[in-house]
CSV table of C-alpha atoms and ligand atoms in Angstrom, one decimal:
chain,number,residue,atom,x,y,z
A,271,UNK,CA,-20.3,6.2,13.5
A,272,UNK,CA,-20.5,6.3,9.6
A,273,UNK,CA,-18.1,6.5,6.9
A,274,UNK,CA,-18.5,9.9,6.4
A,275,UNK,CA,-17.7,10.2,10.1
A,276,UNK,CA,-14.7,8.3,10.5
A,277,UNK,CA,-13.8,10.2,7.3
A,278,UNK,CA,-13.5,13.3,9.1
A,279,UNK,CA,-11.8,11.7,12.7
A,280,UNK,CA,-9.2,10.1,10.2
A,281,UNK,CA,-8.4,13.4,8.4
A,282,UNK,CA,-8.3,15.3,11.6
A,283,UNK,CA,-5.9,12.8,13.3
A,284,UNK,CA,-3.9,13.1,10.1
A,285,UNK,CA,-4.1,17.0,10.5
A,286,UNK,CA,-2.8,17.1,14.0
A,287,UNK,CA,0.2,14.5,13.0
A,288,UNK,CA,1.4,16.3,10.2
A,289,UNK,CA,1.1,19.4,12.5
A,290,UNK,CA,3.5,17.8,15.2
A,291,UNK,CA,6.0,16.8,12.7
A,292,UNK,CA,5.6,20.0,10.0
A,293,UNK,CA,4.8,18.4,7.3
A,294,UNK,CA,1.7,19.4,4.6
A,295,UNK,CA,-1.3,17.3,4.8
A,296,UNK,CA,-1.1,17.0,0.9
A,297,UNK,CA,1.8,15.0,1.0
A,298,UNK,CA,-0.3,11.8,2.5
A,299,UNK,CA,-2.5,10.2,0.7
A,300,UNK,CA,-5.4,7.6,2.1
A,301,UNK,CA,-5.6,4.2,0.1
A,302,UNK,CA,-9.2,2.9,1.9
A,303,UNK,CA,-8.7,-1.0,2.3
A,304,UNK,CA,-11.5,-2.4,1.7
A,305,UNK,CA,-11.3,-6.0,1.8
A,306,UNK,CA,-13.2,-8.4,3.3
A,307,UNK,CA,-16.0,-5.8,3.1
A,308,UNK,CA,-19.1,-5.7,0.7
A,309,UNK,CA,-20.3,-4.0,-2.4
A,310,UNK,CA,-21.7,-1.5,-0.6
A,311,UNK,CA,-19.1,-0.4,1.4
A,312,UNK,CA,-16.9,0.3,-1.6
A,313,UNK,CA,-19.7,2.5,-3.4
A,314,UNK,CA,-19.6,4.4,0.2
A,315,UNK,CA,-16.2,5.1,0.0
A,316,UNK,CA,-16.4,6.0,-3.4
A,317,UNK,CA,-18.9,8.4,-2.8
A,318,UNK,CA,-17.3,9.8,0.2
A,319,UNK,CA,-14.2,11.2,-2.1
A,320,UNK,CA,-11.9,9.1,-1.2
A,321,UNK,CA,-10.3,7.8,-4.6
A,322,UNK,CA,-8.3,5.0,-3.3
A,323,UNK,CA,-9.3,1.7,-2.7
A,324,UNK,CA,-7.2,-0.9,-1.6
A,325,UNK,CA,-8.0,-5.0,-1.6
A,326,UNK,CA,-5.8,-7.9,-1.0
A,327,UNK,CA,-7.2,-11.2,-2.3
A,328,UNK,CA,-7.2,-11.5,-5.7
A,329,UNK,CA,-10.5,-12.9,-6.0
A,330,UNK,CA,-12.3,-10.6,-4.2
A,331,UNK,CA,-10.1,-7.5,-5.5
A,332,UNK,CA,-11.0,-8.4,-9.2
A,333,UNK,CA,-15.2,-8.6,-8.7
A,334,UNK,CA,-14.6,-5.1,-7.1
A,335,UNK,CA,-12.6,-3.9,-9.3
A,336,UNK,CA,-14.9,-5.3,-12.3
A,337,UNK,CA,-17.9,-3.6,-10.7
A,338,UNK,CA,-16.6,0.0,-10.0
A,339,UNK,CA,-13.9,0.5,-12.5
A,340,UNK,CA,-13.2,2.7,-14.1
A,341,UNK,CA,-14.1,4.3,-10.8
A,342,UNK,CA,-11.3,4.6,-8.3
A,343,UNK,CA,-7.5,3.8,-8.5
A,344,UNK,CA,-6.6,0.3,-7.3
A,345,UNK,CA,-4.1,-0.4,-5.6
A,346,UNK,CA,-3.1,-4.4,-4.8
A,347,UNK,CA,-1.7,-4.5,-1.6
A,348,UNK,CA,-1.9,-8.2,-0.5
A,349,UNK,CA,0.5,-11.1,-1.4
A,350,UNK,CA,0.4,-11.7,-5.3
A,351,UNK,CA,1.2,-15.1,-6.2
A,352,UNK,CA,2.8,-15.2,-9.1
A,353,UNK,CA,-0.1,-16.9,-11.7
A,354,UNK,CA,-2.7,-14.0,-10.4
A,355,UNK,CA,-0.9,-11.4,-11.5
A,356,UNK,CA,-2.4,-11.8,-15.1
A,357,UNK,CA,-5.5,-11.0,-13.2
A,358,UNK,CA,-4.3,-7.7,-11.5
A,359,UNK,CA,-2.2,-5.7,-14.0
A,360,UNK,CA,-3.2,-3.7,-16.0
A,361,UNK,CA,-6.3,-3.0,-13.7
A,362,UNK,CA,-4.8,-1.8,-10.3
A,363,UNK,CA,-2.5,0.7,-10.8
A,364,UNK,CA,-0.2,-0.2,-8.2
A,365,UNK,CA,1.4,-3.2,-6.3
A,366,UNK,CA,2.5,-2.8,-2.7
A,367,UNK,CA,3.7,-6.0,-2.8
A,368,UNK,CA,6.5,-6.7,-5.0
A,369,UNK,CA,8.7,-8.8,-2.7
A,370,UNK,CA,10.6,-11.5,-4.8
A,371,UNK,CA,12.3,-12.3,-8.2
A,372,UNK,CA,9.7,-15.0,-9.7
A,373,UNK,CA,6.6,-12.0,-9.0
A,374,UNK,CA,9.5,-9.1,-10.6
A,375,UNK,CA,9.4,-11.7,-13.6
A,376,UNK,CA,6.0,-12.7,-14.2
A,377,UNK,CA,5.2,-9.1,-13.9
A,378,UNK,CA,7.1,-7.6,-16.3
A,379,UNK,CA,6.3,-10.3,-18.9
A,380,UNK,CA,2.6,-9.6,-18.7
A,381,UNK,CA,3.3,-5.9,-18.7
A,382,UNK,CA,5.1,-6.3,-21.7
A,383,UNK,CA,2.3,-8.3,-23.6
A,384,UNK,CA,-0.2,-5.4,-22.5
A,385,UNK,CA,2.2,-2.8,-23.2
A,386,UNK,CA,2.2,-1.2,-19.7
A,387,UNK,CA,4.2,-0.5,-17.1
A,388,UNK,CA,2.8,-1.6,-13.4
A,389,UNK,CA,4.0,0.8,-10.4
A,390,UNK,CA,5.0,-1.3,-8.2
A,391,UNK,CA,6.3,-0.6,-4.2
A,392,UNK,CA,8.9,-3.3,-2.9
A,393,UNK,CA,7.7,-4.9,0.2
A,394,UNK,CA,10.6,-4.7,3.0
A,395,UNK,CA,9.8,-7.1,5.9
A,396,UNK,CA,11.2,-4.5,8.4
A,397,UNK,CA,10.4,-6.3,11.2
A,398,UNK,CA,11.5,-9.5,10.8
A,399,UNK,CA,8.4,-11.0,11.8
A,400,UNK,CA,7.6,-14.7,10.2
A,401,UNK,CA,4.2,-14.2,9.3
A,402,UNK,CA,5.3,-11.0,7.8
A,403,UNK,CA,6.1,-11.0,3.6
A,404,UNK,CA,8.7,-9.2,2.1
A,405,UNK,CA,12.6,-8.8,1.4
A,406,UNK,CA,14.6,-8.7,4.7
A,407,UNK,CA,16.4,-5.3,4.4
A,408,UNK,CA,19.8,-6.9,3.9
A,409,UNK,CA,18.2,-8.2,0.2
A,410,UNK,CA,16.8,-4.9,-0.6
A,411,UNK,CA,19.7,-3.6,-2.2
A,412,UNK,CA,20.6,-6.3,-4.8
A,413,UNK,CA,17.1,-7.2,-5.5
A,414,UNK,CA,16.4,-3.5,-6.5
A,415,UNK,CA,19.5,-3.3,-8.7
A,416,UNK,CA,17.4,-6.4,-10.7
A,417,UNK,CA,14.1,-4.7,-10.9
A,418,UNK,CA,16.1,-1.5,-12.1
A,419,UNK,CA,16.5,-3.6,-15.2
A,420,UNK,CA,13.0,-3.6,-15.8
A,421,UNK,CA,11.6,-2.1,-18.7
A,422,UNK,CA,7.6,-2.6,-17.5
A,423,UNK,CA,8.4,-1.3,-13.5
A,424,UNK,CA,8.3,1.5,-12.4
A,425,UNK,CA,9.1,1.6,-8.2
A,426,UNK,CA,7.1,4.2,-6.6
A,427,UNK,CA,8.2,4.0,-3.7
A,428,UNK,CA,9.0,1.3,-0.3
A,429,UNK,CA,6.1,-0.8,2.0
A,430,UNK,CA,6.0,-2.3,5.2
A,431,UNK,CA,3.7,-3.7,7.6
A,432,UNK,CA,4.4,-3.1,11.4
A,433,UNK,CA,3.9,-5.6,13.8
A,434,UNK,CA,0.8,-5.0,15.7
A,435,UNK,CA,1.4,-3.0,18.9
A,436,UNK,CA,-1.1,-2.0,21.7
A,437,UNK,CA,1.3,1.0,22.0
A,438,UNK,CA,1.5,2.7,18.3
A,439,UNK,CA,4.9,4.2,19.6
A,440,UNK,CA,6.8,0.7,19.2
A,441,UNK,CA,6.3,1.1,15.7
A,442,UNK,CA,8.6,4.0,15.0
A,443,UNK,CA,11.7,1.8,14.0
A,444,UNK,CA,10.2,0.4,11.6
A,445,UNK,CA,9.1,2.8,9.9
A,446,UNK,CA,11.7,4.8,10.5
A,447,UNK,CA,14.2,2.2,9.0
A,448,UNK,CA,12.4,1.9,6.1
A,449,UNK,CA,12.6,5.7,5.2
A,450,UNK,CA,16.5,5.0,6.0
A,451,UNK,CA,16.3,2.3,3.4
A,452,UNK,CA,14.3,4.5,0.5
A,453,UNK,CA,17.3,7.3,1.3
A,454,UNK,CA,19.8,4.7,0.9
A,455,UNK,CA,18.5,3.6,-2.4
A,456,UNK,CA,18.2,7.0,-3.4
A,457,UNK,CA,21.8,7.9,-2.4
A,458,UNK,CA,22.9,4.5,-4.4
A,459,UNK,CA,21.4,5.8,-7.5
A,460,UNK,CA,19.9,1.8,-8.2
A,461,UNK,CA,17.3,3.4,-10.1
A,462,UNK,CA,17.5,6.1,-13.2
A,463,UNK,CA,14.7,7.9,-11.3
A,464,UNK,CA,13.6,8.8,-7.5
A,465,UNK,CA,12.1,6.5,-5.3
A,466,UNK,CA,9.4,8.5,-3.5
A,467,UNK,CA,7.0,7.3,-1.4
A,468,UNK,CA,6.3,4.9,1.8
A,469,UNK,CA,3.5,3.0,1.8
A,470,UNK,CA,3.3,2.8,5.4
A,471,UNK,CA,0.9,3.3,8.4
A,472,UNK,CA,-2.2,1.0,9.3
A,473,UNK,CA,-5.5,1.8,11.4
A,474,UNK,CA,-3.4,1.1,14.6
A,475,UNK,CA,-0.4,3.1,14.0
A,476,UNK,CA,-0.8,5.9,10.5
A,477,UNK,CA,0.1,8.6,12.8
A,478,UNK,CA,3.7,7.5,14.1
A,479,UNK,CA,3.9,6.5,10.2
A,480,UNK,CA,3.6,9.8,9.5
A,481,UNK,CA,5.7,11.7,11.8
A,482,UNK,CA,8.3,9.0,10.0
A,483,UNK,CA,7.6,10.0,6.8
A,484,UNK,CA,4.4,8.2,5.2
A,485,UNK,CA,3.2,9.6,1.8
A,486,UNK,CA,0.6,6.4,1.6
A,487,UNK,CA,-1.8,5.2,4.4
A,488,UNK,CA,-3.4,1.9,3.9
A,489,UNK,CA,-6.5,2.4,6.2
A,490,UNK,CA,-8.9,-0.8,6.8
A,491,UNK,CA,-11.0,-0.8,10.2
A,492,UNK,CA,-10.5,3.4,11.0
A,493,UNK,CA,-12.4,4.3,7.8
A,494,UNK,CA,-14.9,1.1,7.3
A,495,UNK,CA,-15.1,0.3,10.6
A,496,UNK,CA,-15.0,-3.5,12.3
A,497,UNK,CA,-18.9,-4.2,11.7
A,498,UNK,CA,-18.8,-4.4,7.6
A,499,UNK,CA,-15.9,-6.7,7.9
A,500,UNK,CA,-17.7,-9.2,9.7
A,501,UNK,CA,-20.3,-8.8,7.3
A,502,UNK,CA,-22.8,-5.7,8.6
A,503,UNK,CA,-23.1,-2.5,7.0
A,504,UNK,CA,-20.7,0.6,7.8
B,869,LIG,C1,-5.6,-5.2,6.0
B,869,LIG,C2,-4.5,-4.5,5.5
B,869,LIG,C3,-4.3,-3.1,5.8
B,869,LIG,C4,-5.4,-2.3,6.7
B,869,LIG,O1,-5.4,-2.8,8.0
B,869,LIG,P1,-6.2,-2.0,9.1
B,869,LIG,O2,-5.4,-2.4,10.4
B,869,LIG,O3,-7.6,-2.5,9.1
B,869,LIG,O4,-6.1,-0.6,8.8
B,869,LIG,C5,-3.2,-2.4,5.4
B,869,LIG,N1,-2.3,-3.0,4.7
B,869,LIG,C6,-2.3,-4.4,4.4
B,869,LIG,C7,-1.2,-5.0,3.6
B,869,LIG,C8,-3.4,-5.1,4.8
B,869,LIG,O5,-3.5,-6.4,4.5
């Protein structure tokens, strides 16, 4: 299967979701993750329509960025340690990963030198997991009444990862909690604005994301398949 080909399975399985749940298709969005994957594969996706890329190492996020922009919107959706984010902002137009004070900091004093503010999602560790980043959902609350302070962010919206399951189904509390948690912020009036989306759903489990409300999909392996990210072409 090519790109072009998953392209179409992907959109169908998104189709058939949205159908089970009613919602509209044009409320989800596809960010294509490309990391780990060549040149190549991001000119593919490119091509294909899809206007999202998303990469998680900085390194490798910035030489892709460099070549294609100002192609695509780029979203950073890895861990950003704190002395890359110079690198990142003010390129990609979002950050899935905002998940502590020091990163809130450094971020919006490099916004403010550029002048920009950085839309930024707040990483919930949902799960628990260890090997998982992000604010346990107990710390949500007081850290998002600092970042409302924040004159360079803007939060779009809520991220998780789910564990990996070999039945998508055990996903569903989490990402059910963390639409729970965006409500709850939104009820708590943190920020002067909505909160919106959930950047939620992975190859293994986007359609139980979406039945739980998803408005982002971060799609790696369903779209550029497992051969380019050990190194073959998709
Ligand atoms: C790699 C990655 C993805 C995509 O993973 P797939 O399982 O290949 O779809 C999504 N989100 C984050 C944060 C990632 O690191």
């Amino acid at each position: 299967m090519n790109l072009k080909n998953r392209l179409s399975t992907v959109k169908h399985r998104i189709r058939e979701a949205c159908g089970r749940c009613g919602r509209s298709e044009e409320e989800i969005q596809i960010i294509a993750v490309t990391k780990y994957t060549t040149m190549k594969t991001v000119e593919r996706v490119l091509l294909s329509g899809i206007g999202h890329v998303g990469e998680s190492r900085t390194q490798e996020a910035r030489s892709k960025y460099e070549t294609f922009h100002p192609r695509g919107t780029w979203h950073f959706i890895g861990h950003l340690q704190t002395n890359k984010v110079k690198d990142i902002i003010g390129k990609f137009e979002y950050i899935h990963s905002l998940d502590r004070l020091s990163l809130m900091k450094e971020i919006e004093k490099k916004a403010a030198d550029l002048n920009t503010v950085v839309n930024c999602f707040i990483q919930v560790n949902v799960s628990g997991e260890k090997s998982k980043q992000g604010l346990s959902p107990e710390a949500l609350f007081s850290f998002a009444q600092e970042v409302s302070r924040m004159k360079q962010i803007r939060v779009v919206g809520l991220m998780t990862m789910a564990p990996y399951e070999l039945d998508a189904e055990a996903t569903r509390p989490v990402f059910r909690e963390l639409r729970r948690l965006r409500d709850e912020l939104n009820a708590k009036d943190i920020f002067s604005y909505p909160v919106q989306h959930l950047s939620m759903g992975m190859s293994n489990d986007f359609e139980v994301a979406i039945e739980e409300g998803a408005t982002w999909l971060r799609l790696g392996s369903v779209l550029v398949g497992e051969e380019s990210i050990q190194g073959k072409e998709v």
